[in-house]
mmCIF file of C-alpha atoms in Angstrom:
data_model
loop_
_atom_site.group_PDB
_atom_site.id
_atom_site.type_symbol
_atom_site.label_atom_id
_atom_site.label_comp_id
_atom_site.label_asym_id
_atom_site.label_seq_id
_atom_site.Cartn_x
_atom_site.Cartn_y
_atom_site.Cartn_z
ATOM 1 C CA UNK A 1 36.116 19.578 5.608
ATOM 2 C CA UNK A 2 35.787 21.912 2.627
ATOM 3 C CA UNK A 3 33.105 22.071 1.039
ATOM 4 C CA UNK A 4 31.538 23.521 -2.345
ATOM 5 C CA UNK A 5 27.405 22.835 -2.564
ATOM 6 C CA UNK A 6 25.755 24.622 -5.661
ATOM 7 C CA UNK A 7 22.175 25.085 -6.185
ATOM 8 C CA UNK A 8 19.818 22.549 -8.280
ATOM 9 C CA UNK A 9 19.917 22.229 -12.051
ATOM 10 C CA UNK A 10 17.003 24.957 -13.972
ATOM 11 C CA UNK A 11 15.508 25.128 -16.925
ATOM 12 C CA UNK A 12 14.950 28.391 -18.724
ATOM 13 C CA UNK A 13 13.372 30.269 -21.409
ATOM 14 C CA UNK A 14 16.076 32.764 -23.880
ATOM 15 C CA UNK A 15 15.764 36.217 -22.115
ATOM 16 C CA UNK A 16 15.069 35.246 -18.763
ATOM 17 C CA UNK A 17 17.083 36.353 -15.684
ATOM 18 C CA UNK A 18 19.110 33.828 -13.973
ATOM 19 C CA UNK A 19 21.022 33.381 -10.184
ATOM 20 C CA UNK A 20 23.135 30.577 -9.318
ATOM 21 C CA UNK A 21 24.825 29.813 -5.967
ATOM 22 C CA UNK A 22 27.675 28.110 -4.222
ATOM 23 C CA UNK A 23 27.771 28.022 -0.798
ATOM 24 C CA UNK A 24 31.221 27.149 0.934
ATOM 25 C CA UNK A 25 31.677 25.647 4.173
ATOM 26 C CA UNK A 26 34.466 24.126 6.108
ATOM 27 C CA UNK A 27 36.720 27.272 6.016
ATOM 28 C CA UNK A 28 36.788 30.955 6.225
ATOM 29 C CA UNK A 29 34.995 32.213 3.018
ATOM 30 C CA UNK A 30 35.915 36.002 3.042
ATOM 31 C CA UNK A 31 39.517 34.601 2.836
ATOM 32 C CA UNK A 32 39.698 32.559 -0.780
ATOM 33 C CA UNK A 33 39.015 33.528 -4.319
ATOM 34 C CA UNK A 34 36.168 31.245 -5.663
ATOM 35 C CA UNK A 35 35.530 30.781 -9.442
ATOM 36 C CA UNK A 36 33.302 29.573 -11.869
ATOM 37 C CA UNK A 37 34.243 27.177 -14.617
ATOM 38 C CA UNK A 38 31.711 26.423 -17.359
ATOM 39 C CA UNK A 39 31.260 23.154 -19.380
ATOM 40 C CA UNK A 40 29.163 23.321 -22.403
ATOM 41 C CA UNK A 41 27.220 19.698 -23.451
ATOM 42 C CA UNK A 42 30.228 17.399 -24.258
ATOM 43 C CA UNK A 43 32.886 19.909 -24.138
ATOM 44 C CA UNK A 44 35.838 21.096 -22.159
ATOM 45 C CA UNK A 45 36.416 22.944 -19.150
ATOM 46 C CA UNK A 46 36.095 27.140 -19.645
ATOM 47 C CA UNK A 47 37.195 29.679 -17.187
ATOM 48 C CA UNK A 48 34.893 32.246 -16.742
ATOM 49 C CA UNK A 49 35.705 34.557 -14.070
ATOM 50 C CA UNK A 50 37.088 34.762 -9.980
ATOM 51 C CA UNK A 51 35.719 36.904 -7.412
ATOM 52 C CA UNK A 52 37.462 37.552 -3.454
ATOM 53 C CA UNK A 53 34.639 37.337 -1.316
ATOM 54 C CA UNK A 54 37.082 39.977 1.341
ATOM 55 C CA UNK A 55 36.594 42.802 -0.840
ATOM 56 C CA UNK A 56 34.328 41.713 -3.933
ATOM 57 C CA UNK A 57 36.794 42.418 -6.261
ATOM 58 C CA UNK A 58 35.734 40.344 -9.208
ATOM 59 C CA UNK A 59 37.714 39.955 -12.720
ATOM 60 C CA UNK A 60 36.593 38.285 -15.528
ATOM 61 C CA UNK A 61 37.578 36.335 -18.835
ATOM 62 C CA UNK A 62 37.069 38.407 -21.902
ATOM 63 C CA UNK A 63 34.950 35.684 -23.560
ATOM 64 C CA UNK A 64 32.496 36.386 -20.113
ATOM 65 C CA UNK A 65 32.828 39.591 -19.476
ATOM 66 C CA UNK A 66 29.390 41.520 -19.836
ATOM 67 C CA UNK A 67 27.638 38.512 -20.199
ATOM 68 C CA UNK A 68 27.554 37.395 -16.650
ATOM 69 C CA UNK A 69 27.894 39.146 -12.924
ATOM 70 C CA UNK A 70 29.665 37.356 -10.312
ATOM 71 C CA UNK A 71 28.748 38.284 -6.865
ATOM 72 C CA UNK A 72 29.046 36.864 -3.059
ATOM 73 C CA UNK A 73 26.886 37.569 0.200
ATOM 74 C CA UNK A 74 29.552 36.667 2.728
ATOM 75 C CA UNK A 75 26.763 36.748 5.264
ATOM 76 C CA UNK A 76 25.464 33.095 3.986
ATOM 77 C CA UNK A 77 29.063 32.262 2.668
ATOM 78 C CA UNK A 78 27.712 32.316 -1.196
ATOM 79 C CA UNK A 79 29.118 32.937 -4.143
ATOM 80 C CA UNK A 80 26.498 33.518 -7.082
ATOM 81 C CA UNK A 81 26.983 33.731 -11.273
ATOM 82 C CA UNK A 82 24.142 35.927 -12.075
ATOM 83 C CA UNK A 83 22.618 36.542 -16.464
ATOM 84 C CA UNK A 84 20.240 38.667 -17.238
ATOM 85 C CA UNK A 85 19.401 37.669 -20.443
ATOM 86 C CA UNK A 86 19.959 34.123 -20.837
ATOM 87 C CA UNK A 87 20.395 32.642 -24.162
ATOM 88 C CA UNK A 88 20.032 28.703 -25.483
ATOM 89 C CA UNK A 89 24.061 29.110 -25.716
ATOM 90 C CA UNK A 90 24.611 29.489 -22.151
ATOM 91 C CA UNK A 91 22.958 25.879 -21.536
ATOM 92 C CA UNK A 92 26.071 23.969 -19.795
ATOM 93 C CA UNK A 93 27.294 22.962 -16.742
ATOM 94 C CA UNK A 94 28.991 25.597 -13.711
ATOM 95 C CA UNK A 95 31.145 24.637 -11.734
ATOM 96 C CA UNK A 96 32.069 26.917 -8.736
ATOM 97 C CA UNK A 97 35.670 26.054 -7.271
ATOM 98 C CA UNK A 98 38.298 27.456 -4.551
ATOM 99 C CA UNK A 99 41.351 28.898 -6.277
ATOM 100 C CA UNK A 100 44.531 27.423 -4.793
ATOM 101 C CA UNK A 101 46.606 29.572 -7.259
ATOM 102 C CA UNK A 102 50.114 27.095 -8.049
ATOM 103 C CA UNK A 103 48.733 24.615 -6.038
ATOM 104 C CA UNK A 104 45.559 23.878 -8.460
ATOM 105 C CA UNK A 105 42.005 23.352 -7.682
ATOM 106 C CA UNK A 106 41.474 21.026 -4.926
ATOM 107 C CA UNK A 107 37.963 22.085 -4.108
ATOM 108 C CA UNK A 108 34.986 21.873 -6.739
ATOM 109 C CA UNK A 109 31.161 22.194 -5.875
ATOM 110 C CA UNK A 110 29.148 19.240 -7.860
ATOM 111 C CA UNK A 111 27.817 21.666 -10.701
ATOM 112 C CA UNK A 112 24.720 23.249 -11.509
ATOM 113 C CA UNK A 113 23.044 22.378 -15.138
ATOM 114 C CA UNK A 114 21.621 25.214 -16.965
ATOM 115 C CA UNK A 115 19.059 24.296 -19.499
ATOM 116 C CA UNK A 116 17.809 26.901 -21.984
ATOM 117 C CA UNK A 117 14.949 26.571 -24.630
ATOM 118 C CA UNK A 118 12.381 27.643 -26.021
ATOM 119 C CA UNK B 8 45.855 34.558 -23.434
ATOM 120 C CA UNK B 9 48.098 31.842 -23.016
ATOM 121 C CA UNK B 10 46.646 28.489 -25.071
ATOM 122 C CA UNK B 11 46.591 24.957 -23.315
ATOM 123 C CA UNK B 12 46.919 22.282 -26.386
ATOM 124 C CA UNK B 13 46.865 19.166 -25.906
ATOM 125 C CA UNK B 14 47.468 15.941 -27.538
ATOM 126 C CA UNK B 15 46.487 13.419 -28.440
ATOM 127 C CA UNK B 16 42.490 14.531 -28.232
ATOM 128 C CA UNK B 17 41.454 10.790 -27.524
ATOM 129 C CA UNK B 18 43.451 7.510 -27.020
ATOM 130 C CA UNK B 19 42.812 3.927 -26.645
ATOM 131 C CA UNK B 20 44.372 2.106 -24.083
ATOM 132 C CA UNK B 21 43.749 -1.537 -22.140
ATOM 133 C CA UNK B 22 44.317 -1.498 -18.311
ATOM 134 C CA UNK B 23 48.458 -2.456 -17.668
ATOM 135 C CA UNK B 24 49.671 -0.217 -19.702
ATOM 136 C CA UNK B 25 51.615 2.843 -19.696
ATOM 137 C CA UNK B 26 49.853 6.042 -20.899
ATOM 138 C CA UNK B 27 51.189 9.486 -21.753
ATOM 139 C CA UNK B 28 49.480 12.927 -22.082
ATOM 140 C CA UNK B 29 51.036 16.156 -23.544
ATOM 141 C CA UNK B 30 50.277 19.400 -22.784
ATOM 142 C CA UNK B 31 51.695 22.725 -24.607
ATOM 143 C CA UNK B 32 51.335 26.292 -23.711
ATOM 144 C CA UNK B 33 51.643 28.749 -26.437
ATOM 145 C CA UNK B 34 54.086 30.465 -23.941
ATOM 146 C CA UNK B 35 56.385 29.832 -21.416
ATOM 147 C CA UNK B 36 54.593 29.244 -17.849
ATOM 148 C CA UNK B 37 57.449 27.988 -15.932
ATOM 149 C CA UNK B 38 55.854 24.891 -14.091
ATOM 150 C CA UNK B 39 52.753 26.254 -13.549
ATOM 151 C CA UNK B 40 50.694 23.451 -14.935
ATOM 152 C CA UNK B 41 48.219 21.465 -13.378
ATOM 153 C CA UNK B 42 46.115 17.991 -14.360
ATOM 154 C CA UNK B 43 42.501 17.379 -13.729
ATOM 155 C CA UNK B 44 41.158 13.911 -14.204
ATOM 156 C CA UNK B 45 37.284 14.388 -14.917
ATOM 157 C CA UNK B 46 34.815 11.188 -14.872
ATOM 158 C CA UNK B 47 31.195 10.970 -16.462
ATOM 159 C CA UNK B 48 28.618 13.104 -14.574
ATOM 160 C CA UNK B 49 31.217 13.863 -12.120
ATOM 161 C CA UNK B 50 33.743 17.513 -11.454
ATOM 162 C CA UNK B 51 36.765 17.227 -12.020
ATOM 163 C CA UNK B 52 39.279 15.722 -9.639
ATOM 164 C CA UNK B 53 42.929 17.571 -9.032
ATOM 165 C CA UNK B 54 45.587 14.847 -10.118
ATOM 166 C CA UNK B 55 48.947 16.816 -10.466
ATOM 167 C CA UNK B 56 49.844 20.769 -9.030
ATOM 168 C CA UNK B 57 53.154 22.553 -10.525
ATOM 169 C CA UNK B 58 53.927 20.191 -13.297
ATOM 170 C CA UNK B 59 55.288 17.218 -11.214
ATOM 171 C CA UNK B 60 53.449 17.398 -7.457
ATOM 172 C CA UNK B 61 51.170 14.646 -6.765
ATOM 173 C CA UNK B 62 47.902 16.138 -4.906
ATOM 174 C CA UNK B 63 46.927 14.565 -1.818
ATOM 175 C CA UNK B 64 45.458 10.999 -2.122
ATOM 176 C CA UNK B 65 46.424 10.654 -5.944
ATOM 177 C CA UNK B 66 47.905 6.770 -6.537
ATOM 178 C CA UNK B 67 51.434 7.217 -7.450
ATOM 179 C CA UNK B 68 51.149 5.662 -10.649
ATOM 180 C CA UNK B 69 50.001 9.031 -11.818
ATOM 181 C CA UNK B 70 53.166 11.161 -12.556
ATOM 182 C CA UNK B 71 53.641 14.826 -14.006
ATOM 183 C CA UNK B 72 56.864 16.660 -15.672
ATOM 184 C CA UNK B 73 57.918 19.261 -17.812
ATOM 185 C CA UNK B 74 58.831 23.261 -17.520
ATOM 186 C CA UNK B 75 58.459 26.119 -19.778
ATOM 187 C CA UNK B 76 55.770 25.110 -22.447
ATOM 188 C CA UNK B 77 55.980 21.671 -22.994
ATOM 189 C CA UNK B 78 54.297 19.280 -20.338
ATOM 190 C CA UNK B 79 53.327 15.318 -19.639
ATOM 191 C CA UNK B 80 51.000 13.565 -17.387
ATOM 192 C CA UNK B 81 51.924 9.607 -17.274
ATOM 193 C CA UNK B 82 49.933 6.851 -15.490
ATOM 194 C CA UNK B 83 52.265 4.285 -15.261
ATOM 195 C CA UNK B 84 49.625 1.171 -14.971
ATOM 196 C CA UNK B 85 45.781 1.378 -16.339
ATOM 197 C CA UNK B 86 43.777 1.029 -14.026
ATOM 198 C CA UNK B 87 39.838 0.512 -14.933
ATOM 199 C CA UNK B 88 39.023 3.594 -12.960
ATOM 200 C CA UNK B 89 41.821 5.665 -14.731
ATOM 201 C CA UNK B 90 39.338 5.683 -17.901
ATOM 202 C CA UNK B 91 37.767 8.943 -18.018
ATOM 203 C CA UNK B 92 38.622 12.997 -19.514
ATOM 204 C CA UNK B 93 42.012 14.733 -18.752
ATOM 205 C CA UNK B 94 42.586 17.816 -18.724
ATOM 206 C CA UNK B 95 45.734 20.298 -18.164
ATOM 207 C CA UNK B 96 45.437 24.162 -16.942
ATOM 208 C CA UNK B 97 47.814 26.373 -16.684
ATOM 209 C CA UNK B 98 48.319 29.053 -13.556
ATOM 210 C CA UNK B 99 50.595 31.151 -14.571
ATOM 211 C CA UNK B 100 48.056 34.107 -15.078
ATOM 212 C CA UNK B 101 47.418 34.853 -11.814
ATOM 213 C CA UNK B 102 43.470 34.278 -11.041
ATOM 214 C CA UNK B 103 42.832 34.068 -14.942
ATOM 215 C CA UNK B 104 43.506 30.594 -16.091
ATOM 216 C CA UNK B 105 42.934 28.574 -19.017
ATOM 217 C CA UNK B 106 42.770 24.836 -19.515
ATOM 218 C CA UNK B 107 43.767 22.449 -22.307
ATOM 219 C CA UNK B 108 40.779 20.823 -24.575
ATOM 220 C CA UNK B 109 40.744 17.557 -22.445
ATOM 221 C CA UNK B 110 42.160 13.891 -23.401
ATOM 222 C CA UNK B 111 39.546 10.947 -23.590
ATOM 223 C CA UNK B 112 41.129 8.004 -22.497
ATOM 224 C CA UNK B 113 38.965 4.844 -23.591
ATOM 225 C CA UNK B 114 39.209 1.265 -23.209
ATOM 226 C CA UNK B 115 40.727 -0.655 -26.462
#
């Protein structure tokens, strides 16, 4: 069975550093792109970035891009969104998920809540 | 970027009866369009893949069709579970997708 398990929610100050993971089971991780989808408090679903785990090759939604770092240790099957500056607008929801390209995303991890204040 | 609208932003509904969700992509995307059904405190759940294939385990009274830019999700039959978010994406952009501003469906 495939499955998605994120790390527990956190709670931090603007400026501080930030890793989140998503650790996939149930299938071969190197082999399928895994993305992370944000939802801000009573909001819709935002698409922030993919990265293949085979090669690392990571692209990134312009809104995102230079704000986070999406990474993987294949050795632990993890995919991590990574800030490090953190500000009170990044407190939300991440989800990470399995791309299945045409055929949608079947495969969501629970979602992590980010907290940040002062 | 290709924009996901969709309408209406909230509707009101009591269980029997038929609902209808549009989706419109500011340009064409073939039938690349998929629906998400997304309950409180919960991710969201994959209803509909290429406009108009039911994912695995989805009850039938959930149906999608359209092509080009111009898409609908229908649920034939309310259901009290059925009430929750909704949400379209579209996959046309390969690995860089974008997804509608969700549909609450409520309980008249």
């Amino acid at each position: 069975e495939v499955q998605l398990v994120q790390s527990g929610a956190e709670v931090k100050k603007p400026g501080e550093s930030l890793n989140i993971s998503c650790k996939g089971s149930g299938y071969t991780f190197a082999n399928y792109w895994i993305g992370w989808v944000r939802q801000m408090p009573g909001k819709g679903l935002e698409w922030m970035g993919i990265i293949y785990p085979g090669d690392s090759d990571a692209r990134y939604s312009p809104s995102f891009e230079g704000q986070v770092s999406i990474s993987t240790d294949n050795s632990i099957s993890t995919a991590y969104v990574q800030w490090s500056s953190l500000k009170a607008s990044d407190t939300a929801i991440y989800f990470c998920v399995r791309d299945g390209g045409n055929s949608g995303i079947a495969y969501w991890g629970q979602g992590t809540l980010v907290t940040v204040s002062s | 970027d290709i924009q996901m609208t969709q309408s209406p932003s909230s509707l009101s509904a009591s269980v029997g009866d038929r609902v209808t969700i549009t989706c419109r992509a500011s340009q064409t995307i073939s039938t690349s369009l998929n629906w998400y059904q997304q309950r409180p405190g919960k991710a969201p759940k994959l209803l509909i893949f290429a406009a108009s294939s039911l994912q695995s385990g989805v009850p039938s009274r959930f149906s999608g069709s359209g092509s080009g830019t111009d898409f609908t999700l229908t649920i034939s039959s309310l259901q009290p579970e059925d009430f929750a978010t909704y949400y379209c994406q579209q996959s046309y952009t390969t690995l860089m997708y974008t997804f509608g501003q969700g549909t609450k469906l409520e309980i008249k």
